[in-house]
PDB file of C-alpha atoms and ligand atoms in Angstrom:
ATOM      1  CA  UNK P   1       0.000   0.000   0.000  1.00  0.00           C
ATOM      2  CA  UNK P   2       1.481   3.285  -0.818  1.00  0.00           C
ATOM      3  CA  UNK P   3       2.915   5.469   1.876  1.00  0.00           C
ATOM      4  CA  UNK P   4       2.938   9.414   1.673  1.00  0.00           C
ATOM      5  CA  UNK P   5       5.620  10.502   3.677  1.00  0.00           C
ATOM      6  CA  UNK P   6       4.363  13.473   5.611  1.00  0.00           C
ATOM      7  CA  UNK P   7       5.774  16.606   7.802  1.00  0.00           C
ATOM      8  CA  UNK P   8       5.760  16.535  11.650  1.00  0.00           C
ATOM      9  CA  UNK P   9       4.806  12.281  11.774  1.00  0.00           C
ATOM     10  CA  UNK P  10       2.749  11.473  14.474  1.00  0.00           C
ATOM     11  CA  UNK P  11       1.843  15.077  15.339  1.00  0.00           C
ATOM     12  CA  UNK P  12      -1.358  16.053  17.880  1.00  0.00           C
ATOM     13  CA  UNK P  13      -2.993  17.721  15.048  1.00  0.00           C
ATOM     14  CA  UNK P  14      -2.931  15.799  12.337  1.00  0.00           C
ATOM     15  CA  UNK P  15      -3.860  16.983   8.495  1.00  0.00           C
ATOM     16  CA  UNK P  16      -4.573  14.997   5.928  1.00  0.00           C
ATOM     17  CA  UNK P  17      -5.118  16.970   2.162  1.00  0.00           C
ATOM     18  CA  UNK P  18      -6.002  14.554  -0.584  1.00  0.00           C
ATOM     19  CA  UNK P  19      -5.417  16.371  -4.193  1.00  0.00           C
ATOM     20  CA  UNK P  20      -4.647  16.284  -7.776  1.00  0.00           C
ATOM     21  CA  UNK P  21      -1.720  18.936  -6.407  1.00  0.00           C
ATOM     22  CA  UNK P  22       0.254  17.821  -3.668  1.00  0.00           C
ATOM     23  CA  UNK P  23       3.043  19.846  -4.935  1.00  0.00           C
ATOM     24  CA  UNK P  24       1.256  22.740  -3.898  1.00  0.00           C
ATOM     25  CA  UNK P  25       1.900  21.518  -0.058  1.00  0.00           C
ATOM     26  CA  UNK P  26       2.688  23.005   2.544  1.00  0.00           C
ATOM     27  CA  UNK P  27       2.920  26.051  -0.163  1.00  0.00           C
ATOM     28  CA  UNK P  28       2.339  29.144   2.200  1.00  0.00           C
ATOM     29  CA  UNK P  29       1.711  26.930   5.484  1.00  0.00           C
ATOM     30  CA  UNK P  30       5.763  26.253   5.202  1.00  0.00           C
ATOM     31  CA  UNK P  31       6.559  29.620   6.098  1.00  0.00           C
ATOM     32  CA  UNK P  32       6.054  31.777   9.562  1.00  0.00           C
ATOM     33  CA  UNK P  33       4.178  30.978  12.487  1.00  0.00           C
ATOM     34  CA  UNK P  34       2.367  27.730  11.084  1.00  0.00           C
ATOM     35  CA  UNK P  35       5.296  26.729   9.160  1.00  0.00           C
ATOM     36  CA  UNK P  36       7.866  26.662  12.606  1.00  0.00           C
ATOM     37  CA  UNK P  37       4.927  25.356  13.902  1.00  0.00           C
ATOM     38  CA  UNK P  38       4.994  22.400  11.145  1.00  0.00           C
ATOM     39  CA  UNK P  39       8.760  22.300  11.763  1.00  0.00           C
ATOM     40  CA  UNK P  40       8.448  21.924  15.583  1.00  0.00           C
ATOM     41  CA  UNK P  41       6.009  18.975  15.151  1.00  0.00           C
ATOM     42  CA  UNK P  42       2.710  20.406  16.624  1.00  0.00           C
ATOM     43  CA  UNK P  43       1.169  19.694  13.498  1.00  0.00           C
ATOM     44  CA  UNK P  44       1.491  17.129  10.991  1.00  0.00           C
ATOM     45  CA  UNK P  45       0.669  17.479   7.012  1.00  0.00           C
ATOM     46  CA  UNK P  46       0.588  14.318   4.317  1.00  0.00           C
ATOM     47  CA  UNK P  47      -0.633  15.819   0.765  1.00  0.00           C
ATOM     48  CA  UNK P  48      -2.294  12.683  -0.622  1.00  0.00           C
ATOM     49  CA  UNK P  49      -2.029  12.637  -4.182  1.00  0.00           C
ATOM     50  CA  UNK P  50      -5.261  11.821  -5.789  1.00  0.00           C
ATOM     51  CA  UNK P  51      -3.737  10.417  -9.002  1.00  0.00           C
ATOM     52  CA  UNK P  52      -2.189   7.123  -7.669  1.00  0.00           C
ATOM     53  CA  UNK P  53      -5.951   6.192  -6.609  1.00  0.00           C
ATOM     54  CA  UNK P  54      -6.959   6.823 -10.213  1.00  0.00           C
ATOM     55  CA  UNK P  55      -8.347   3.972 -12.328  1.00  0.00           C
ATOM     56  CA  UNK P  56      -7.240   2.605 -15.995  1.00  0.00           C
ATOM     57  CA  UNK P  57      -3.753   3.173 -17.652  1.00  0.00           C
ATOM     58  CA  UNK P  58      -4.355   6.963 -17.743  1.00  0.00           C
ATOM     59  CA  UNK P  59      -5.465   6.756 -13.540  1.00  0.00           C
ATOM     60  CA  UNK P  60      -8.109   8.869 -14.556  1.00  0.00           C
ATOM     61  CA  UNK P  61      -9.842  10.223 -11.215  1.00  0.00           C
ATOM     62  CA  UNK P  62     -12.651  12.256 -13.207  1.00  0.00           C
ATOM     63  CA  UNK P  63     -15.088  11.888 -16.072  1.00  0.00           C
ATOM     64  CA  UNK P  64     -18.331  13.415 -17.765  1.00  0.00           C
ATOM     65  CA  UNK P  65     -21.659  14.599 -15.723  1.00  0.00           C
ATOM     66  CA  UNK P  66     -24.191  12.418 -15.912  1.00  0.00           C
ATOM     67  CA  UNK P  67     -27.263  14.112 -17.580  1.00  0.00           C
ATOM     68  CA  UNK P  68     -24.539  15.927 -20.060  1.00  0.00           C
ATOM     69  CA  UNK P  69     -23.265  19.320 -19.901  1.00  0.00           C
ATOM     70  CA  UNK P  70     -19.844  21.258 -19.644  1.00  0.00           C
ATOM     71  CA  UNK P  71     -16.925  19.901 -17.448  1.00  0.00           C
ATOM     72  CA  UNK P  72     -15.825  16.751 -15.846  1.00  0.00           C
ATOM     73  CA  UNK P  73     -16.703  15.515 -12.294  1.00  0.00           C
ATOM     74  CA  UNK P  74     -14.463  13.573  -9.643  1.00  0.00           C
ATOM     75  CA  UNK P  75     -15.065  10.158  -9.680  1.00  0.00           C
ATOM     76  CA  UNK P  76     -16.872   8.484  -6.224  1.00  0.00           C
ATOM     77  CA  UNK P  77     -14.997   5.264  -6.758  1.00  0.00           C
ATOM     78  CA  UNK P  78     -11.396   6.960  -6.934  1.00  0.00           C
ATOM     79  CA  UNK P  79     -12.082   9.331  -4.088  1.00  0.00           C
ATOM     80  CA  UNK P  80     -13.927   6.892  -1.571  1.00  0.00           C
ATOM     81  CA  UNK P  81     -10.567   4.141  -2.379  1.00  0.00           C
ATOM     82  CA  UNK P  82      -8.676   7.688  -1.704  1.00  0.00           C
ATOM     83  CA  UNK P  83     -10.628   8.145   1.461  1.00  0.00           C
ATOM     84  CA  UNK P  84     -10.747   4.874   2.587  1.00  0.00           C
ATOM     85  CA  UNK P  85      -6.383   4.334   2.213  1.00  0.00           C
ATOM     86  CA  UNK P  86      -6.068   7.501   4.784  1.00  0.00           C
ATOM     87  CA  UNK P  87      -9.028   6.721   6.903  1.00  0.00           C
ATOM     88  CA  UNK P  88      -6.903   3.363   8.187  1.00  0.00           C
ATOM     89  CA  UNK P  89      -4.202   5.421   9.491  1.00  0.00           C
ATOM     90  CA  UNK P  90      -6.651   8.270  10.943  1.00  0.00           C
ATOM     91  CA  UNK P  91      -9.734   6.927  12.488  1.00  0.00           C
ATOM     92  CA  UNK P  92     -10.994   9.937  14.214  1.00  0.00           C
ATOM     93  CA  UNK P  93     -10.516  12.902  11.761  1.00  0.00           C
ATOM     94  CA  UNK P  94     -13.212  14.595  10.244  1.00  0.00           C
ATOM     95  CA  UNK P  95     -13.737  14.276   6.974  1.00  0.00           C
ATOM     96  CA  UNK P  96     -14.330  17.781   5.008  1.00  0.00           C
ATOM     97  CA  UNK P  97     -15.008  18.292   1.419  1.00  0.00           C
ATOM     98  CA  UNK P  98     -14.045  21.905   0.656  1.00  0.00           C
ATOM     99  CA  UNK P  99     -17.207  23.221  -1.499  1.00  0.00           C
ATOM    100  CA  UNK P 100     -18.488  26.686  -2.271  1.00  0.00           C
ATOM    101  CA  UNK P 101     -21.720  25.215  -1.201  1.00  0.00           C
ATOM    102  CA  UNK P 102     -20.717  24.366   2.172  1.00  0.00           C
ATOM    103  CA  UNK P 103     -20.999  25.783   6.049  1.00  0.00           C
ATOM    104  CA  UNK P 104     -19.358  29.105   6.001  1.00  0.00           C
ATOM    105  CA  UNK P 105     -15.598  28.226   7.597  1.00  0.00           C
ATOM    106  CA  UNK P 106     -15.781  30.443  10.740  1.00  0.00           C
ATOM    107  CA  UNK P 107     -13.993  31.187  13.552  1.00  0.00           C
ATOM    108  CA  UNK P 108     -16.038  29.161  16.444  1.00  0.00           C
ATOM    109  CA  UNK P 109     -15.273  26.091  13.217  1.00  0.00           C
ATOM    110  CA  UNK P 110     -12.125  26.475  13.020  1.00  0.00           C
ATOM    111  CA  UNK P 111     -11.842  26.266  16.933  1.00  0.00           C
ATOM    112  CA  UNK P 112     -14.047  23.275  16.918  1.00  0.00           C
ATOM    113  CA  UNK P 113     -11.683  21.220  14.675  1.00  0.00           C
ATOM    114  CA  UNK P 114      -9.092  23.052  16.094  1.00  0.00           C
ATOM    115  CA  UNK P 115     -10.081  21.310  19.447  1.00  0.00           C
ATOM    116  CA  UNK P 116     -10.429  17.657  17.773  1.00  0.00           C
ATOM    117  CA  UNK P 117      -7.438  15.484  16.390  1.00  0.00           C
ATOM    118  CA  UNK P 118      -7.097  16.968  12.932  1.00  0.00           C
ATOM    119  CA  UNK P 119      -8.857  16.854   9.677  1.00  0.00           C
ATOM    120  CA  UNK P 120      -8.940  15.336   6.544  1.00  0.00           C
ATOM    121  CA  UNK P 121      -9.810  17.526   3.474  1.00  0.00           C
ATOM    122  CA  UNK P 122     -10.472  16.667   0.025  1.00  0.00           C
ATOM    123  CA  UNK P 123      -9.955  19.166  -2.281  1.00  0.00           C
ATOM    124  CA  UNK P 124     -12.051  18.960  -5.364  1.00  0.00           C
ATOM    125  CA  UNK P 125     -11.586  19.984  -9.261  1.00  0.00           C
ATOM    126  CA  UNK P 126     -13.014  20.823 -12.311  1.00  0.00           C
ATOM    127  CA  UNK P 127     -16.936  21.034 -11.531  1.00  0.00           C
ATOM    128  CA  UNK P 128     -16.890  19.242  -7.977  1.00  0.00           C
ATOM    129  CA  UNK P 129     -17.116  15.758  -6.898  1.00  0.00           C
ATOM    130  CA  UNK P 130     -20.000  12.756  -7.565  1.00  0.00           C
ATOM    131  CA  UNK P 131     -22.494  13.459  -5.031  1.00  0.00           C
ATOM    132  CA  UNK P 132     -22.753   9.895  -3.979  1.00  0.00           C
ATOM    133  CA  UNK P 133     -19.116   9.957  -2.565  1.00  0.00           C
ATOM    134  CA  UNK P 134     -20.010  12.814  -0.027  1.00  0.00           C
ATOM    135  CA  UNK P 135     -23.237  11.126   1.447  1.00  0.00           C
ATOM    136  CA  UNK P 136     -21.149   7.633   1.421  1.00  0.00           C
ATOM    137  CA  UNK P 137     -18.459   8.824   3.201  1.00  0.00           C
ATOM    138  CA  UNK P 138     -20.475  11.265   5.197  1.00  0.00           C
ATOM    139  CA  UNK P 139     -18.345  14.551   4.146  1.00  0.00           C
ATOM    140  CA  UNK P 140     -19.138  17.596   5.807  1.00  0.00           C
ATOM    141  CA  UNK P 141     -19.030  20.036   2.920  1.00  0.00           C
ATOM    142  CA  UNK P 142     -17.039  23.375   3.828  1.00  0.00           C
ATOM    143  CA  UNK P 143     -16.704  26.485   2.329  1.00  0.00           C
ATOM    144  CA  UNK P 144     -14.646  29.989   2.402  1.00  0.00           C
ATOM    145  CA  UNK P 145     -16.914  32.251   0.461  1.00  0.00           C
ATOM    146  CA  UNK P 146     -19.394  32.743  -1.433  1.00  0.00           C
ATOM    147  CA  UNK P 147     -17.422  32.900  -5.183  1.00  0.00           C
ATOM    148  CA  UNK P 148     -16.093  30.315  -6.568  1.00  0.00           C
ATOM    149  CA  UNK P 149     -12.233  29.062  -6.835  1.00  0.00           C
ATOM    150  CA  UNK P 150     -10.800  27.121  -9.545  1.00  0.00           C
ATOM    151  CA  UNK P 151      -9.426  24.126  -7.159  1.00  0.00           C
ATOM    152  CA  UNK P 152     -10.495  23.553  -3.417  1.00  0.00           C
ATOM    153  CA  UNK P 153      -6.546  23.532  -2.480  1.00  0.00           C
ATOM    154  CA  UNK P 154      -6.847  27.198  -1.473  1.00  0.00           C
ATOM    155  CA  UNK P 155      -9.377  26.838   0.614  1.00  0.00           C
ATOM    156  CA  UNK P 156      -7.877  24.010   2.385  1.00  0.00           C
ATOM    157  CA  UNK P 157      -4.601  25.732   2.971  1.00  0.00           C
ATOM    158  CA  UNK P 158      -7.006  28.976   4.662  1.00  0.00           C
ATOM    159  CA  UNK P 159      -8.695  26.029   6.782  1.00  0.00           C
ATOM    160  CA  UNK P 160      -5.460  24.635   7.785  1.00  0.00           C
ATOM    161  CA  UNK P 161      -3.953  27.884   8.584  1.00  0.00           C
ATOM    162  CA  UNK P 162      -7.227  29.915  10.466  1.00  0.00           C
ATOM    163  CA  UNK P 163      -7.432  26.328  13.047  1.00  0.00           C
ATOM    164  CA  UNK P 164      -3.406  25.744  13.181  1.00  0.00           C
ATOM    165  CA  UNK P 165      -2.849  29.476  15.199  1.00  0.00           C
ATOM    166  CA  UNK P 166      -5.437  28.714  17.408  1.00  0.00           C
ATOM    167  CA  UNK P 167      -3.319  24.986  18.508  1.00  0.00           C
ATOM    168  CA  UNK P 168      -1.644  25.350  22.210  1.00  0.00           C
ATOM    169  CA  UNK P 169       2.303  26.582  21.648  1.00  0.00           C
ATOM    170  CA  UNK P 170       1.869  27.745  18.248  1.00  0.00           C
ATOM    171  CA  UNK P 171       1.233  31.484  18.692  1.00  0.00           C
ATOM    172  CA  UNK P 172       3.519  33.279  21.217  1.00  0.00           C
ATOM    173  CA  UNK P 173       2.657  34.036  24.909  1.00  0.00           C
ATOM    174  CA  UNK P 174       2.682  37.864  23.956  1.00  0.00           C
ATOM    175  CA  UNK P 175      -0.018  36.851  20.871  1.00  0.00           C
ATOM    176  CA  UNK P 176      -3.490  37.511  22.499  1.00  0.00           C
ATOM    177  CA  UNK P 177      -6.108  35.375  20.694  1.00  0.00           C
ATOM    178  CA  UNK P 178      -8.698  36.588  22.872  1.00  0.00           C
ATOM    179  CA  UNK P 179      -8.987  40.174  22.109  1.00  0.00           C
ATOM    180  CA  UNK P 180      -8.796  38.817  18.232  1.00  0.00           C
ATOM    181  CA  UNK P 181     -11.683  39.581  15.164  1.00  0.00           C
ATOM    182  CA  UNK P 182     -14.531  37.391  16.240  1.00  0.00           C
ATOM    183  CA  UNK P 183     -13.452  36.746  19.307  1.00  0.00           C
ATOM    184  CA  UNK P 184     -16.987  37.811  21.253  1.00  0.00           C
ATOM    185  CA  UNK P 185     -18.677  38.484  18.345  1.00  0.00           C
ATOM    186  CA  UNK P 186     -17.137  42.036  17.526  1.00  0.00           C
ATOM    187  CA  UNK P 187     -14.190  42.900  15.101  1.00  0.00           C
ATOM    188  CA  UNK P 188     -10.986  44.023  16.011  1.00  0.00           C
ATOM    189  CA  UNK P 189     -10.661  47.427  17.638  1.00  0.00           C
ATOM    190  CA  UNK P 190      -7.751  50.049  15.285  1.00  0.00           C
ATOM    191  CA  UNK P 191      -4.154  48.984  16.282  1.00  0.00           C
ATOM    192  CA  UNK P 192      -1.629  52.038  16.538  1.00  0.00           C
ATOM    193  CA  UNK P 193       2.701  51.733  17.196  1.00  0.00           C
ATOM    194  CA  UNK P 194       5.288  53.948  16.539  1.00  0.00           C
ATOM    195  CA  UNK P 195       5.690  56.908  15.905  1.00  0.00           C
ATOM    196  CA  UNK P 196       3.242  58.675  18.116  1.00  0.00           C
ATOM    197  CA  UNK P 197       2.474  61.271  14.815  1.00  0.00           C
ATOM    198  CA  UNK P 198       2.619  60.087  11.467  1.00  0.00           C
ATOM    199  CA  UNK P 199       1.777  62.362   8.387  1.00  0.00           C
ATOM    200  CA  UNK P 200      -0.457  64.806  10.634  1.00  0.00           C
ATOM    201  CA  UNK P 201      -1.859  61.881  12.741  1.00  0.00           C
ATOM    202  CA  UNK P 202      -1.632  60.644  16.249  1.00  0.00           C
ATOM    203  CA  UNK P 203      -2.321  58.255  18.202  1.00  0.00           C
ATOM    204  CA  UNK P 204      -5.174  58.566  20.234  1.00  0.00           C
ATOM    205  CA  UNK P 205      -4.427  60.166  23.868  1.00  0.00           C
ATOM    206  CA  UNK P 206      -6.606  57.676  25.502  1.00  0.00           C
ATOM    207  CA  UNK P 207      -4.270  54.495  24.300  1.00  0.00           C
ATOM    208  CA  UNK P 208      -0.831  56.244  25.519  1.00  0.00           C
ATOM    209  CA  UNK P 209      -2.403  57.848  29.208  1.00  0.00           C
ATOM    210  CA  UNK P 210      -1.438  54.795  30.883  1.00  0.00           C
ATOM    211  CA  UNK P 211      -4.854  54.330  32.092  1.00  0.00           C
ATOM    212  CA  UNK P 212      -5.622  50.004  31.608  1.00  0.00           C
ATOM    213  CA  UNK P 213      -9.279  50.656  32.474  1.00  0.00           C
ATOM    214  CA  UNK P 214      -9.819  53.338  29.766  1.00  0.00           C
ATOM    215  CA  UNK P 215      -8.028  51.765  27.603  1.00  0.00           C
ATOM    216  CA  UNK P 216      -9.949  48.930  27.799  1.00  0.00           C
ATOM    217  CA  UNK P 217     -13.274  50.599  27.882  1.00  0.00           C
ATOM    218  CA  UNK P 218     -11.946  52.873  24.321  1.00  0.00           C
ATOM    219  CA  UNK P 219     -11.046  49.445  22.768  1.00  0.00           C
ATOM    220  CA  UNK P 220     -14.449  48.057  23.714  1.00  0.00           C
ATOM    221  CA  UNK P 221     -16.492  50.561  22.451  1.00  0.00           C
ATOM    222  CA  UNK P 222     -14.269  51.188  19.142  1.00  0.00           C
ATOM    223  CA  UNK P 223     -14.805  46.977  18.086  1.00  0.00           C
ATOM    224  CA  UNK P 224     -18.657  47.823  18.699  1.00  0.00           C
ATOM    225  CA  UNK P 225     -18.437  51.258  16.395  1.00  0.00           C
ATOM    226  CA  UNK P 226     -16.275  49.224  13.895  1.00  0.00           C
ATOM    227  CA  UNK P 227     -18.502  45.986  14.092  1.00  0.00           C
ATOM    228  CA  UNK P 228     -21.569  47.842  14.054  1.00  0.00           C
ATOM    229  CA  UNK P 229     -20.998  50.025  10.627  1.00  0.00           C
ATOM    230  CA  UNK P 230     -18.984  47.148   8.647  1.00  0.00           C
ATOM    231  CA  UNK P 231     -20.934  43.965   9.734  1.00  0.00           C
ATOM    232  CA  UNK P 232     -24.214  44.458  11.594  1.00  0.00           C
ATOM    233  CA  UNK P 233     -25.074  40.903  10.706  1.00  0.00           C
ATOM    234  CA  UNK P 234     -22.360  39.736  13.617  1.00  0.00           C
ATOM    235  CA  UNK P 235     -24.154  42.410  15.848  1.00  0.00           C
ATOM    236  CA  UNK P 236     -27.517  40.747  15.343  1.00  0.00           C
ATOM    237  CA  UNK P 237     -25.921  36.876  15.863  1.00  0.00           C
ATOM    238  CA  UNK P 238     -24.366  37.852  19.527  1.00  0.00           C
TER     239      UNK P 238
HETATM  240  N1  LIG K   1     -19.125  23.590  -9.988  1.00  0.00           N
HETATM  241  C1  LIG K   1     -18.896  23.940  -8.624  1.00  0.00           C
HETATM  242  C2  LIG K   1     -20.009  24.848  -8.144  1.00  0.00           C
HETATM  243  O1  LIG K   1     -20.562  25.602  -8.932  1.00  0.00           O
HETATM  244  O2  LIG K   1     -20.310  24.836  -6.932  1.00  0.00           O
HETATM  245  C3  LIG K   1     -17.562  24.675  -8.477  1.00  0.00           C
HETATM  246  C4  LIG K   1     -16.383  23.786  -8.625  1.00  0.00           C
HETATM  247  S1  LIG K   1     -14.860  24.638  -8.360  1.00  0.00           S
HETATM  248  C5  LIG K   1     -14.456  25.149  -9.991  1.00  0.00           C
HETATM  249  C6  LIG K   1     -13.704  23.346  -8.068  1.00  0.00           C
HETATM  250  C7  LIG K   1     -13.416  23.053  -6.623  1.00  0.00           C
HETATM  251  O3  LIG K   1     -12.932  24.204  -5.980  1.00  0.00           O
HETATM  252  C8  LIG K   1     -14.590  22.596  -5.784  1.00  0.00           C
HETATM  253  O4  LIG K   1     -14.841  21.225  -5.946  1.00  0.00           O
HETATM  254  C9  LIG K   1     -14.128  22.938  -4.389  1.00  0.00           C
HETATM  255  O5  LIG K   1     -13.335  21.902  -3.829  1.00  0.00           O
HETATM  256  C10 LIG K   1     -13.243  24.153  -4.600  1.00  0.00           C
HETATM  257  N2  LIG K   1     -13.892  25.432  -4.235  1.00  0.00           N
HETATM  258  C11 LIG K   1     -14.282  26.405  -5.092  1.00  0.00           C
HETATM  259  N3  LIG K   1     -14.808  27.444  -4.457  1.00  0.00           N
HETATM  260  C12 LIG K   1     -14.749  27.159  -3.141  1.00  0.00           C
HETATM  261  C13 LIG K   1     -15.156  27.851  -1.954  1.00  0.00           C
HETATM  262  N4  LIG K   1     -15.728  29.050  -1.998  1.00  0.00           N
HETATM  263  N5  LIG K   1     -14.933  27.250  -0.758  1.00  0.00           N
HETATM  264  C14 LIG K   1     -14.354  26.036  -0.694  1.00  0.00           C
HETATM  265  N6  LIG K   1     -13.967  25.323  -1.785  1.00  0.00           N
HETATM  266  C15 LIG K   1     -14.146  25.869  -2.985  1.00  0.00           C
END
């Protein structure tokens, strides 16, 4: 049986990625936080390459819709004998199809798999994946945004990346998740550093007086002035 050598073997959070691309992996998640994250072993990531799952002499893993039309669809038996190699080694992961017509990825998501023992994600082509394959493998269909992207890789890599930052050890002690975007419902309150005037503008008295209380209270009401004139949809889900 074919063995995909992975980064960070035997990690606690473990990701799986099954592809047509696995040369696109790690990609961006080598680099920074998540990738000396990836190098210090608190995650794990095996690109799975779709391709040696593929059937015939060509291992072709897609073909034509059913009922005609434009395009070519993933084929259930490749991905489910895709599914099913990986599943051996990782019992417990969830298994996500990344889909524009998915769950919106969110924060309090990516904390919830953040929380669990990894994922597995397939990443789909061309126009998506045979429908049977997601009910019999029970996916749970995920998705980034409403437009559309020509491969699901992408979004897998955003997935990987929004729930690996929120792992124990990854972000550093002076990193404050809980004052982050989200966080509480509300977006971020403005951030200000050096210098204290740039271009004709200063930093607001309030955040250099010293004063932890006020500051507290300015940053409080400034995520509710920002939260309520950019997104009053997160206002009205608190
Ligand atoms: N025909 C599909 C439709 O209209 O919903 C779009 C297929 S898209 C060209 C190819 C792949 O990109 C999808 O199978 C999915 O894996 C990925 N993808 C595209 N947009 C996405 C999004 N907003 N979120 C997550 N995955 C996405």
């Amino acid at each position: 049986m074919a063995h995909f050598p992975e980064k960070g073997d035997r990690a606690a959070w473990r990701v799986s990625v099954l592809t047509l691309f696995p040369e696109m992996f790690p990609g961006p998640l080598g680099v920074s936080l998540v990738g000396q994250a990836l190098e210090a072993g608190l995650w794990s990531l095996a690109a799975i390459p779709l391709r040696e799952f593929g059937v015939g002499r060509h291992r072709a893993v897609d073909d034509t819709p059913a009922g005609g039309g434009a395009g070519m669809v993933m084929r259930a038996d490749v991905l489910a004998a895709a599914v099913d190699h990986v599943r051996q080694g990782e019992p417990d992961a969830p298994l996500i199809y990344l889909s524009p017509r998915g769950e919106p990825l969110t924060q309090a998501l990516a904390a919830e798999l953040a929380a669990g023992p990894g994922v597995m994600l397939l990443a789909g082509r061309f126009e998506g994946v045979d429908e049977r394959v997601i009910a019999g493998r029970q996916m749970r269909e995920v998705s980034i945004g409403d437009y559309v992207l020509s491969g699901g890789e992408l979004a897998a890599m955003v997935l990987i990346d929004a729930c690996v930052r929120l792992l124990p050890g990854v972000l550093g002690a002076s990193d404050s998740l809980g004052e982050e975007s989200f966080e509480d419902g509300l977006l971020e309150y403005p951030q200000y550093t050096k210098p204290r005037e740039w271009e004709g503008r200063a930093i607001p008295e309030v955040l250099l007086s010293g004063d932890h209380k006020k500051v507290a209270e300015w940053r409080r009401s400034e995520a509710e002035r920002i939260t309520a004139e950019r997104r009053p949809d997160l206002l009205k889900r608190r």
